[in-house]
Amino acid sequence: MHSILRGVAALFAAVLLLLAAPARAADPPKFNAERLDQMLAPVALFPDALLSQVLMASTYPKDVAEAADWAFANRSLKGDDAVKAVQDKPWDPSVQSLVAFPQVLAMLGEKPEWVQDLGDAFLAQPEDVMDSVQLLRAKAKDAGNLSSNEQQIVTFEAGAPARQTIVATAPPPPTQIITIAPANPQVIFVPIYNPVHVFGPWWHPLFPPFFFPPPVRWGFGWNPVSTVIWWGVGIGVTYALWGGVDWRRRNVNINVNQWNNINVNNRINSNNRNVNWNHNPGNRRGVPYRDANTRDRMQDRLGDRGGRQEYRGREDQRAQARAALSDRVGAENLDREALRNIDRSQIPQRTPGGDRTPAGDRAAAIDRGQARDRVGNIDRSQVCSNIDRSRRIGQATSIEVRPVTAPATSTAVKCRTGQATSIGARPVTAPAISTVTRRRTEPAM
């Protein structure tokens, strides 16, 4: 009876604890295809490199807002010059890169909540984001609004491999990969368009796409009726465009050479031409992540890497270092504990000031003529006999003659094996030595 009462009491206490504990807010659902198509429509037709940098930058919404204000206040700057002018700003390099393209920041600055949703979607659902972009590009192509011209080169390839996990609410896997590159890599045109017109009849009536015409206050001179896509003025760049997209793996990457030439304060040390991009939670500046999975993943990364800027692109270098270390003979068997316990007081100390007088005295006392005579009197036939005998019985023979300060000599001795054994005399700081070392190998049982 007492045990039953104790059990009831324990159960009652557990219920009270559950009721008293603060309830953890449930994560919002993932972005479905309708929401993804809606938020990606304004940027889906950007050149791949620019699109990748917009996606990276959107994961730092506070930085984007500040960069948009800076770009408006410095409208005379664009391209590489603008990027170099913000090197001292505490923004992520992906955000710094966008000041080269004022039209882009003009769009991103108009709707901050859209920027944050775009970044959250890219962090939590990168594959869905990439597939949504490809779907939108296919729609524009079918509507006759996506093709190569003076501003861009559009190419079509076979579709990306099917994803391992298919989600019903996610965009369908693309049947082909559509890439967009600038016709001139050093002159970038940013397309401005109304998604309702460029993609044809919109297929999600409850989620109409966003449209961000260039704000009048920026002075871009946009004409909304002249064409479906307004190209504006090309922006000259050399290194400001360093991003890229791997459509088959559905991720974005960084061109190391381009990056290092413009981001002089945040260089990437890698022998690879391209490295995968990784979000740096240290640059998030307190903006909360949308879901617990992303939040936990970024917290782990921040703990492991300390949020350091140099973490970007380091995975490839670490893999190379591990591979090189595993190739070293005995590297994995290194007894670090033994090294820690070395009695340093027993290690011979160098003479202060590098005094080598005793060694010099010994060298001065050497009879150089006697050293040369030793070299000349070596019995070469005996040397060959010893070498042949050691080869037959598995012994190791080494012969070294080192007369100090004597002229370097090298004598080739021909033996029955047809090989040559070199006996070198090298000037050193020790007395001349002639040594024959033999180690007998016991026959295998």
CSV table of C-alpha atoms in Angstrom, one decimal:
chain,number,residue,atom,x,y,z
A,1,MET,CA,0.0,0.0,0.0
A,2,HIS,CA,2.8,2.4,0.9
A,3,SER,CA,4.6,1.6,-2.4
A,4,ILE,CA,1.4,2.5,-4.4
A,5,LEU,CA,1.1,5.8,-2.5
A,6,ARG,CA,4.7,6.7,-3.2
A,7,GLY,CA,4.3,5.9,-6.9
A,8,VAL,CA,1.2,8.2,-7.0
A,9,ALA,CA,3.0,10.9,-5.2
A,10,ALA,CA,6.0,10.7,-7.6
A,11,LEU,CA,3.7,10.8,-10.6
A,12,PHE,CA,1.8,13.9,-9.2
A,13,ALA,CA,5.2,15.7,-8.6
A,14,ALA,CA,6.3,15.0,-12.2
A,15,VAL,CA,3.0,16.4,-13.6
A,16,LEU,CA,3.5,19.5,-11.4
A,17,LEU,CA,7.0,20.0,-12.8
A,18,LEU,CA,5.7,19.7,-16.4
A,19,LEU,CA,3.0,22.3,-15.7
A,20,ALA,CA,5.5,24.6,-14.1
A,21,ALA,CA,8.1,24.4,-16.8
A,22,PRO,CA,7.9,27.1,-19.5
A,23,ALA,CA,6.6,25.7,-22.7
A,24,ARG,CA,9.1,25.7,-25.6
A,25,ALA,CA,7.7,27.5,-28.6
A,26,ALA,CA,7.1,25.2,-31.5
A,27,ASP,CA,9.2,25.8,-34.6
A,28,PRO,CA,7.4,27.4,-37.5
A,29,PRO,CA,6.9,25.0,-40.4
A,30,LYS,CA,9.4,24.8,-43.3
A,31,PHE,CA,8.9,27.2,-46.2
A,32,ASN,CA,6.8,25.4,-48.8
A,33,ALA,CA,7.1,25.7,-52.5
A,34,GLU,CA,4.7,28.6,-52.7
A,35,ARG,CA,6.6,30.7,-50.2
A,36,LEU,CA,10.0,29.8,-51.7
A,37,ASP,CA,8.9,30.7,-55.3
A,38,GLN,CA,7.5,34.0,-53.9
A,39,MET,CA,10.6,35.1,-52.1
A,40,LEU,CA,13.1,34.0,-54.8
A,41,ALA,CA,11.3,35.5,-57.8
A,42,PRO,CA,13.0,38.9,-57.6
A,43,VAL,CA,16.5,37.5,-57.7
A,44,ALA,CA,16.2,34.2,-59.6
A,45,LEU,CA,17.3,35.7,-62.9
A,46,PHE,CA,20.5,37.3,-61.4
A,47,PRO,CA,23.8,36.0,-62.8
A,48,ASP,CA,24.8,32.9,-60.8
A,49,ALA,CA,27.8,34.6,-59.1
A,50,LEU,CA,25.7,37.6,-58.0
A,51,LEU,CA,22.8,35.3,-56.9
A,52,SER,CA,25.1,33.3,-54.7
A,53,GLN,CA,26.4,36.4,-53.0
A,54,VAL,CA,22.9,37.7,-52.4
A,55,LEU,CA,22.0,34.4,-50.8
A,56,MET,CA,25.1,34.5,-48.5
A,57,ALA,CA,24.5,38.1,-47.6
A,58,SER,CA,20.8,37.5,-46.7
A,59,THR,CA,21.9,35.4,-43.8
A,60,TYR,CA,23.2,38.6,-42.2
A,61,PRO,CA,20.1,40.9,-42.3
A,62,LYS,CA,21.5,43.6,-39.9
A,63,ASP,CA,24.6,44.0,-42.1
A,64,VAL,CA,22.4,44.2,-45.2
A,65,ALA,CA,20.4,47.0,-43.7
A,66,GLU,CA,23.5,49.0,-42.8
A,67,ALA,CA,25.1,48.4,-46.1
A,68,ALA,CA,22.0,49.6,-47.9
A,69,ASP,CA,22.1,52.9,-46.0
A,70,TRP,CA,25.8,53.2,-46.7
A,71,ALA,CA,25.3,52.6,-50.4
A,72,PHE,CA,22.6,55.3,-50.6
A,73,ALA,CA,24.8,57.8,-48.9
A,74,ASN,CA,27.7,56.9,-51.2
A,75,ARG,CA,25.9,56.5,-54.5
A,76,SER,CA,28.9,57.8,-56.5
A,77,LEU,CA,30.8,54.6,-55.6
A,78,LYS,CA,30.3,51.3,-57.2
A,79,GLY,CA,32.2,48.2,-58.3
A,80,ASP,CA,35.5,47.3,-56.7
A,81,ASP,CA,36.1,50.8,-55.5
A,82,ALA,CA,33.0,50.6,-53.3
A,83,VAL,CA,34.0,47.3,-51.9
A,84,LYS,CA,37.4,48.5,-51.0
A,85,ALA,CA,35.8,51.5,-49.3
A,86,VAL,CA,33.9,49.3,-46.8
A,87,GLN,CA,36.8,47.0,-45.8
A,88,ASP,CA,36.8,48.5,-42.3
A,89,LYS,CA,33.1,47.9,-41.8
A,90,PRO,CA,32.1,45.1,-39.4
A,91,TRP,CA,30.0,43.4,-42.1
A,92,ASP,CA,30.4,40.0,-43.5
A,93,PRO,CA,32.4,40.0,-46.7
A,94,SER,CA,29.3,38.7,-48.6
A,95,VAL,CA,27.5,41.9,-47.5
A,96,GLN,CA,30.5,44.1,-48.3
A,97,SER,CA,30.5,42.7,-51.8
A,98,LEU,CA,27.0,44.0,-52.5
A,99,VAL,CA,28.0,47.6,-52.2
A,100,ALA,CA,29.5,47.1,-55.7
A,101,PHE,CA,25.9,46.8,-57.0
A,102,PRO,CA,23.8,49.6,-55.6
A,103,GLN,CA,20.7,48.4,-57.5
A,104,VAL,CA,20.7,45.2,-55.5
A,105,LEU,CA,21.1,46.9,-52.1
A,106,ALA,CA,18.3,49.3,-53.1
A,107,MET,CA,16.0,46.3,-53.5
A,108,LEU,CA,17.2,44.5,-50.3
A,109,GLY,CA,16.8,47.7,-48.3
A,110,GLU,CA,13.2,48.1,-49.2
A,111,LYS,CA,11.8,45.0,-47.4
A,112,PRO,CA,14.0,43.8,-44.4
A,113,GLU,CA,11.6,41.0,-43.4
A,114,TRP,CA,11.9,39.5,-46.9
A,115,VAL,CA,15.7,39.6,-46.6
A,116,GLN,CA,15.6,37.7,-43.3
A,117,ASP,CA,13.1,35.1,-44.6
A,118,LEU,CA,15.4,34.6,-47.7
A,119,GLY,CA,18.4,34.0,-45.4
A,120,ASP,CA,16.6,31.7,-43.1
A,121,ALA,CA,15.3,29.7,-46.0
A,122,PHE,CA,18.8,29.4,-47.5
A,123,LEU,CA,20.3,28.3,-44.2
A,124,ALA,CA,17.6,25.7,-43.4
A,125,GLN,CA,16.5,24.5,-46.9
A,126,PRO,CA,19.4,25.2,-49.3
A,127,GLU,CA,18.3,22.4,-51.7
A,128,ASP,CA,14.8,23.6,-51.8
A,129,VAL,CA,16.0,27.2,-52.5
A,130,MET,CA,18.2,26.0,-55.4
A,131,ASP,CA,15.4,23.9,-56.9
A,132,SER,CA,13.0,26.9,-56.7
A,133,VAL,CA,15.5,29.1,-58.6
A,134,GLN,CA,15.7,26.5,-61.3
A,135,LEU,CA,11.9,26.3,-61.5
A,136,LEU,CA,11.6,30.0,-61.9
A,137,ARG,CA,14.3,30.2,-64.6
A,138,ALA,CA,12.4,27.4,-66.5
A,139,LYS,CA,9.2,29.5,-66.3
A,140,ALA,CA,11.0,32.6,-67.6
A,141,LYS,CA,12.5,30.6,-70.4
A,142,ASP,CA,9.1,29.1,-71.4
A,143,ALA,CA,7.6,32.6,-71.3
A,144,GLY,CA,10.3,33.7,-73.8
A,145,ASN,CA,12.0,36.0,-71.3
A,146,LEU,CA,15.3,34.2,-70.6
A,147,SER,CA,17.9,33.9,-73.3
A,148,SER,CA,21.4,34.9,-74.2
A,149,ASN,CA,21.9,38.5,-75.2
A,150,GLU,CA,24.4,41.4,-74.9
A,151,GLN,CA,24.2,41.4,-71.1
A,152,GLN,CA,24.2,37.7,-70.3
A,153,ILE,CA,25.0,34.1,-71.5
A,154,VAL,CA,22.3,31.5,-70.7
A,155,THR,CA,23.2,27.8,-70.9
A,156,PHE,CA,21.1,24.7,-70.5
A,157,GLU,CA,22.4,21.4,-69.1
A,158,ALA,CA,20.9,18.0,-68.0
A,159,GLY,CA,19.0,18.1,-64.8
A,160,ALA,CA,20.7,17.7,-61.4
A,161,PRO,CA,20.6,14.2,-59.7
A,162,ALA,CA,17.4,13.5,-57.8
A,163,ARG,CA,17.5,14.3,-54.1
A,164,GLN,CA,17.6,11.4,-51.7
A,165,THR,CA,14.6,12.7,-49.7
A,166,ILE,CA,11.6,14.1,-51.6
A,167,VAL,CA,9.4,16.4,-49.6
A,168,ALA,CA,5.8,17.0,-50.9
A,169,THR,CA,5.8,20.7,-50.1
A,170,ALA,CA,9.2,21.3,-51.7
A,171,PRO,CA,9.7,22.5,-55.3
A,172,PRO,CA,10.0,19.7,-57.8
A,173,PRO,CA,13.5,18.7,-58.9
A,174,PRO,CA,14.5,20.5,-62.0
A,175,THR,CA,14.5,18.6,-65.3
A,176,GLN,CA,17.4,20.8,-66.5
A,177,ILE,CA,20.0,23.1,-65.1
A,178,ILE,CA,19.9,26.7,-66.4
A,179,THR,CA,23.0,28.8,-65.7
A,180,ILE,CA,23.3,32.5,-66.2
A,181,ALA,CA,26.7,34.2,-66.6
A,182,PRO,CA,27.6,37.8,-67.6
A,183,ALA,CA,28.5,38.2,-71.3
A,184,ASN,CA,31.6,40.1,-70.2
A,185,PRO,CA,32.9,38.9,-66.8
A,186,GLN,CA,34.1,42.4,-65.9
A,187,VAL,CA,30.8,44.2,-66.8
A,188,ILE,CA,27.8,43.1,-64.7
A,189,PHE,CA,24.3,44.0,-65.6
A,190,VAL,CA,21.7,43.6,-62.8
A,191,PRO,CA,18.3,42.6,-64.3
A,192,ILE,CA,15.3,44.5,-62.8
A,193,TYR,CA,11.9,43.0,-63.7
A,194,ASN,CA,8.4,42.5,-62.6
A,195,PRO,CA,8.0,38.8,-61.7
A,196,VAL,CA,4.3,38.8,-62.7
A,197,HIS,CA,5.4,39.6,-66.3
A,198,VAL,CA,8.7,37.8,-66.7
A,199,PHE,CA,7.6,34.4,-65.4
A,200,GLY,CA,4.2,34.3,-67.2
A,201,PRO,CA,0.9,33.7,-65.3
A,202,TRP,CA,1.8,33.3,-61.7
A,203,TRP,CA,1.0,29.7,-60.4
A,204,HIS,CA,0.5,30.5,-56.7
A,205,PRO,CA,-2.4,32.9,-56.6
A,206,LEU,CA,-2.4,33.1,-52.8
A,207,PHE,CA,1.3,34.0,-52.7
A,208,PRO,CA,1.9,36.6,-55.4
A,209,PRO,CA,5.6,37.5,-56.0
A,210,PHE,CA,7.4,40.5,-54.6
A,211,PHE,CA,8.3,43.4,-56.9
A,212,PHE,CA,10.9,45.9,-56.0
A,213,PRO,CA,11.3,48.6,-58.6
A,214,PRO,CA,14.4,50.8,-58.1
A,215,PRO,CA,13.3,53.5,-55.6
A,216,VAL,CA,13.1,57.0,-57.2
A,217,ARG,CA,15.3,58.5,-54.5
A,218,TRP,CA,18.2,56.4,-55.7
A,219,GLY,CA,18.1,58.1,-59.2
A,220,PHE,CA,18.4,55.0,-61.4
A,221,GLY,CA,16.1,56.3,-64.1
A,222,TRP,CA,14.1,53.1,-64.4
A,223,ASN,CA,11.5,53.0,-67.2
A,224,PRO,CA,8.8,50.5,-66.3
A,225,VAL,CA,7.2,50.2,-69.7
A,226,SER,CA,10.2,50.1,-72.0
A,227,THR,CA,10.9,46.3,-71.7
A,228,VAL,CA,10.1,43.2,-69.7
A,229,ILE,CA,13.6,43.3,-68.2
A,230,TRP,CA,15.4,46.6,-67.5
A,231,TRP,CA,19.2,46.2,-67.5
A,232,GLY,CA,20.3,49.7,-66.5
A,233,VAL,CA,24.0,50.6,-66.7
A,234,GLY,CA,26.7,47.8,-66.6
A,235,ILE,CA,28.9,47.9,-63.5
A,236,GLY,CA,32.6,47.4,-64.1
A,237,VAL,CA,34.2,44.9,-61.6
A,238,THR,CA,37.4,43.0,-61.4
A,239,TYR,CA,37.3,41.0,-58.2
A,240,ALA,CA,34.1,42.0,-56.5
A,241,LEU,CA,32.2,39.0,-58.0
A,242,TRP,CA,33.7,36.0,-56.3
A,243,GLY,CA,30.7,33.7,-55.6
A,244,GLY,CA,29.5,30.7,-57.5
A,245,VAL,CA,26.9,28.0,-57.6
A,246,ASP,CA,27.3,24.2,-57.8
A,247,TRP,CA,23.9,23.4,-59.1
A,248,ARG,CA,24.4,19.6,-59.0
A,249,ARG,CA,25.3,19.7,-55.3
A,250,ARG,CA,22.9,22.5,-54.7
A,251,ASN,CA,25.3,24.7,-52.7
A,252,VAL,CA,27.3,27.9,-53.2
A,253,ASN,CA,31.0,28.3,-53.2
A,254,ILE,CA,33.8,30.9,-53.3
A,255,ASN,CA,36.5,31.6,-55.9
A,256,VAL,CA,39.5,31.9,-53.7
A,257,ASN,CA,41.6,34.0,-56.0
A,258,GLN,CA,38.9,36.5,-56.6
A,259,TRP,CA,38.0,36.6,-52.9
A,260,ASN,CA,41.6,37.2,-51.7
A,261,ASN,CA,42.2,40.0,-54.2
A,262,ILE,CA,39.3,42.1,-52.9
A,263,ASN,CA,39.0,40.9,-49.2
A,264,VAL,CA,42.5,41.7,-48.2
A,265,ASN,CA,41.6,41.6,-44.5
A,266,ASN,CA,39.9,38.3,-44.6
A,267,ARG,CA,42.0,36.2,-46.9
A,268,ILE,CA,41.3,32.4,-47.4
A,269,ASN,CA,44.4,30.1,-47.2
A,270,SER,CA,43.6,27.3,-49.5
A,271,ASN,CA,45.3,25.5,-52.4
A,272,ASN,CA,41.9,24.8,-54.0
A,273,ARG,CA,40.5,27.2,-56.6
A,274,ASN,CA,37.0,27.0,-55.0
A,275,VAL,CA,35.9,26.3,-51.5
A,276,ASN,CA,32.4,25.7,-50.1
A,277,TRP,CA,30.8,28.7,-48.4
A,278,ASN,CA,29.9,28.3,-44.7
A,279,HIS,CA,27.7,30.7,-42.8
A,280,ASN,CA,29.6,32.4,-40.0
A,281,PRO,CA,27.3,32.7,-36.9
A,282,GLY,CA,29.8,35.1,-35.3
A,283,ASN,CA,28.7,37.7,-37.9
A,284,ARG,CA,24.9,37.2,-37.2
A,285,ARG,CA,25.0,40.0,-34.7
A,286,GLY,CA,22.3,38.7,-32.4
A,287,VAL,CA,19.6,38.1,-35.0
A,288,PRO,CA,17.8,34.9,-33.9
A,289,TYR,CA,17.6,31.9,-36.2
A,290,ARG,CA,14.2,30.8,-37.4
A,291,ASP,CA,14.2,27.1,-36.3
A,292,ALA,CA,15.8,25.1,-33.6
A,293,ASN,CA,17.7,22.8,-36.0
A,294,THR,CA,19.5,25.7,-37.6
A,295,ARG,CA,20.0,27.4,-34.2
A,296,ASP,CA,21.6,24.3,-32.7
A,297,ARG,CA,23.7,23.7,-35.8
A,298,MET,CA,25.1,27.2,-35.8
A,299,GLN,CA,25.6,27.2,-32.1
A,300,ASP,CA,27.8,24.0,-32.5
A,301,ARG,CA,29.7,25.7,-35.3
A,302,LEU,CA,30.2,28.8,-33.2
A,303,GLY,CA,31.5,26.7,-30.3
A,304,ASP,CA,33.8,24.6,-32.4
A,305,ARG,CA,35.2,27.5,-34.4
A,306,GLY,CA,34.8,30.4,-32.1
A,307,GLY,CA,32.9,32.2,-34.8
A,308,ARG,CA,36.3,33.1,-36.4
A,309,GLN,CA,36.2,34.7,-39.8
A,310,GLU,CA,39.1,32.5,-41.0
A,311,TYR,CA,36.9,29.4,-40.6
A,312,ARG,CA,35.4,30.1,-44.1
A,313,GLY,CA,36.8,27.5,-46.5
A,314,ARG,CA,39.0,25.7,-43.9
A,315,GLU,CA,37.4,22.3,-44.2
A,316,ASP,CA,39.4,21.4,-47.4
A,317,GLN,CA,42.7,22.5,-45.8
A,318,ARG,CA,42.0,20.4,-42.6
A,319,ALA,CA,41.3,17.3,-44.8
A,320,GLN,CA,44.6,17.9,-46.7
A,321,ALA,CA,46.5,18.3,-43.4
A,322,ARG,CA,45.0,15.1,-42.0
A,323,ALA,CA,45.9,13.1,-45.2
A,324,ALA,CA,49.5,14.4,-45.1
A,325,LEU,CA,49.9,13.5,-41.4
A,326,SER,CA,48.6,10.0,-41.9
A,327,ASP,CA,51.2,9.4,-44.6
A,328,ARG,CA,54.1,10.0,-42.2
A,329,VAL,CA,55.7,6.9,-40.9
A,330,GLY,CA,54.9,6.5,-37.3
A,331,ALA,CA,53.1,9.8,-37.0
A,332,GLU,CA,50.0,8.3,-35.4
A,333,ASN,CA,52.2,6.4,-32.9
A,334,LEU,CA,53.8,9.5,-31.5
A,335,ASP,CA,54.0,9.2,-27.8
A,336,ARG,CA,53.1,12.8,-26.8
A,337,GLU,CA,53.0,11.9,-23.1
A,338,ALA,CA,56.6,10.8,-23.3
A,339,LEU,CA,57.5,14.1,-24.9
A,340,ARG,CA,55.8,16.1,-22.1
A,341,ASN,CA,57.8,14.2,-19.5
A,342,ILE,CA,61.2,15.0,-20.9
A,343,ASP,CA,63.6,16.3,-18.3
A,344,ARG,CA,64.7,19.5,-20.0
A,345,SER,CA,67.5,19.9,-17.4
A,346,GLN,CA,69.2,16.9,-19.0
A,347,ILE,CA,69.2,18.5,-22.5
A,348,PRO,CA,72.6,19.8,-23.4
A,349,GLN,CA,72.6,23.6,-23.5
A,350,ARG,CA,74.2,25.7,-26.2
A,351,THR,CA,77.2,27.8,-25.1
A,352,PRO,CA,76.0,31.3,-24.5
A,353,GLY,CA,76.7,33.6,-27.4
A,354,GLY,CA,77.5,30.7,-29.7
A,355,ASP,CA,81.1,30.2,-28.5
A,356,ARG,CA,82.6,27.4,-30.6
A,357,THR,CA,86.2,27.9,-29.4
A,358,PRO,CA,86.7,24.3,-28.2
A,359,ALA,CA,85.5,22.9,-31.5
A,360,GLY,CA,87.8,25.4,-33.3
A,361,ASP,CA,90.8,24.3,-31.3
A,362,ARG,CA,90.2,20.6,-32.1
A,363,ALA,CA,89.9,21.5,-35.8
A,364,ALA,CA,93.1,23.5,-35.7
A,365,ALA,CA,95.0,20.5,-34.3
A,366,ILE,CA,94.1,18.2,-37.1
A,367,ASP,CA,97.0,17.2,-39.4
A,368,ARG,CA,95.5,17.8,-42.9
A,369,GLY,CA,98.3,15.9,-44.6
A,370,GLN,CA,97.6,12.9,-42.4
A,371,ALA,CA,93.9,13.2,-43.3
A,372,ARG,CA,94.6,13.1,-47.0
A,373,ASP,CA,96.9,10.1,-46.5
A,374,ARG,CA,94.1,8.2,-44.8
A,375,VAL,CA,91.8,8.8,-47.7
A,376,GLY,CA,94.5,7.7,-50.2
A,377,ASN,CA,95.4,4.5,-48.3
A,378,ILE,CA,91.9,3.0,-48.2
A,379,ASP,CA,92.1,-0.6,-49.4
A,380,ARG,CA,89.4,-0.6,-52.1
A,381,SER,CA,89.5,-4.3,-52.6
A,382,GLN,CA,88.8,-4.8,-48.9
A,383,VAL,CA,85.9,-2.4,-49.2
A,384,CYS,CA,84.3,-4.4,-52.0
A,385,SER,CA,84.9,-7.6,-50.2
A,386,ASN,CA,83.1,-6.3,-47.1
A,387,ILE,CA,80.2,-5.0,-49.2
A,388,ASP,CA,79.8,-8.3,-51.1
A,389,ARG,CA,79.9,-10.3,-47.9
A,390,SER,CA,77.3,-8.0,-46.2
A,391,ARG,CA,74.9,-8.4,-49.2
A,392,ARG,CA,75.1,-12.2,-49.1
A,393,ILE,CA,74.3,-12.5,-45.4
A,394,GLY,CA,71.9,-9.5,-45.1
A,395,GLN,CA,74.2,-7.3,-43.2
A,396,ALA,CA,74.2,-3.5,-43.4
A,397,THR,CA,77.5,-1.9,-44.2
A,398,SER,CA,78.2,1.9,-44.1
A,399,ILE,CA,81.5,3.5,-44.8
A,400,GLU,CA,82.1,7.1,-44.1
A,401,VAL,CA,85.4,9.1,-44.2
A,402,ARG,CA,85.1,12.7,-43.1
A,403,PRO,CA,88.5,14.5,-42.8
A,404,VAL,CA,87.9,17.9,-41.2
A,405,THR,CA,88.8,20.9,-43.5
A,406,ALA,CA,90.3,18.6,-46.0
A,407,PRO,CA,89.3,19.1,-49.6
A,408,ALA,CA,86.1,17.3,-50.6
A,409,THR,CA,86.9,14.1,-52.5
A,410,SER,CA,84.7,11.5,-54.0
A,411,THR,CA,85.9,8.1,-55.1
A,412,ALA,CA,83.9,5.6,-57.0
A,413,VAL,CA,84.7,2.0,-56.1
A,414,LYS,CA,83.5,-0.7,-58.6
A,415,CYS,CA,82.5,-4.1,-57.0
A,416,ARG,CA,81.5,-7.4,-58.4
A,417,THR,CA,77.8,-6.3,-58.4
A,418,GLY,CA,78.5,-3.7,-61.0
A,419,GLN,CA,77.4,-0.9,-58.7
A,420,ALA,CA,79.5,2.0,-57.5
A,421,THR,CA,80.0,2.8,-53.8
A,422,SER,CA,80.9,6.5,-53.2
A,423,ILE,CA,83.3,7.3,-50.4
A,424,GLY,CA,83.1,11.0,-49.8
A,425,ALA,CA,85.4,13.2,-47.7
A,426,ARG,CA,83.6,16.3,-46.5
A,427,PRO,CA,85.1,19.1,-44.4
A,428,VAL,CA,83.5,19.0,-41.0
A,429,THR,CA,84.4,20.2,-37.5
A,430,ALA,CA,85.3,16.8,-36.0
A,431,PRO,CA,88.5,14.6,-36.4
A,432,ALA,CA,88.7,12.5,-39.5
A,433,ILE,CA,86.9,9.2,-38.9
A,434,SER,CA,86.9,6.0,-41.0
A,435,THR,CA,84.2,3.6,-39.8
A,436,VAL,CA,82.9,0.3,-41.0
A,437,THR,CA,79.7,-0.6,-39.2
A,438,ARG,CA,78.3,-4.1,-39.5
A,439,ARG,CA,75.0,-5.5,-38.2
A,440,ARG,CA,74.5,-9.2,-38.4
A,441,THR,CA,71.0,-10.4,-39.4
A,442,GLU,CA,70.0,-13.7,-37.9
A,443,PRO,CA,68.6,-16.2,-40.4
A,444,ALA,CA,64.8,-16.5,-40.3
A,445,MET,CA,63.5,-19.6,-38.5
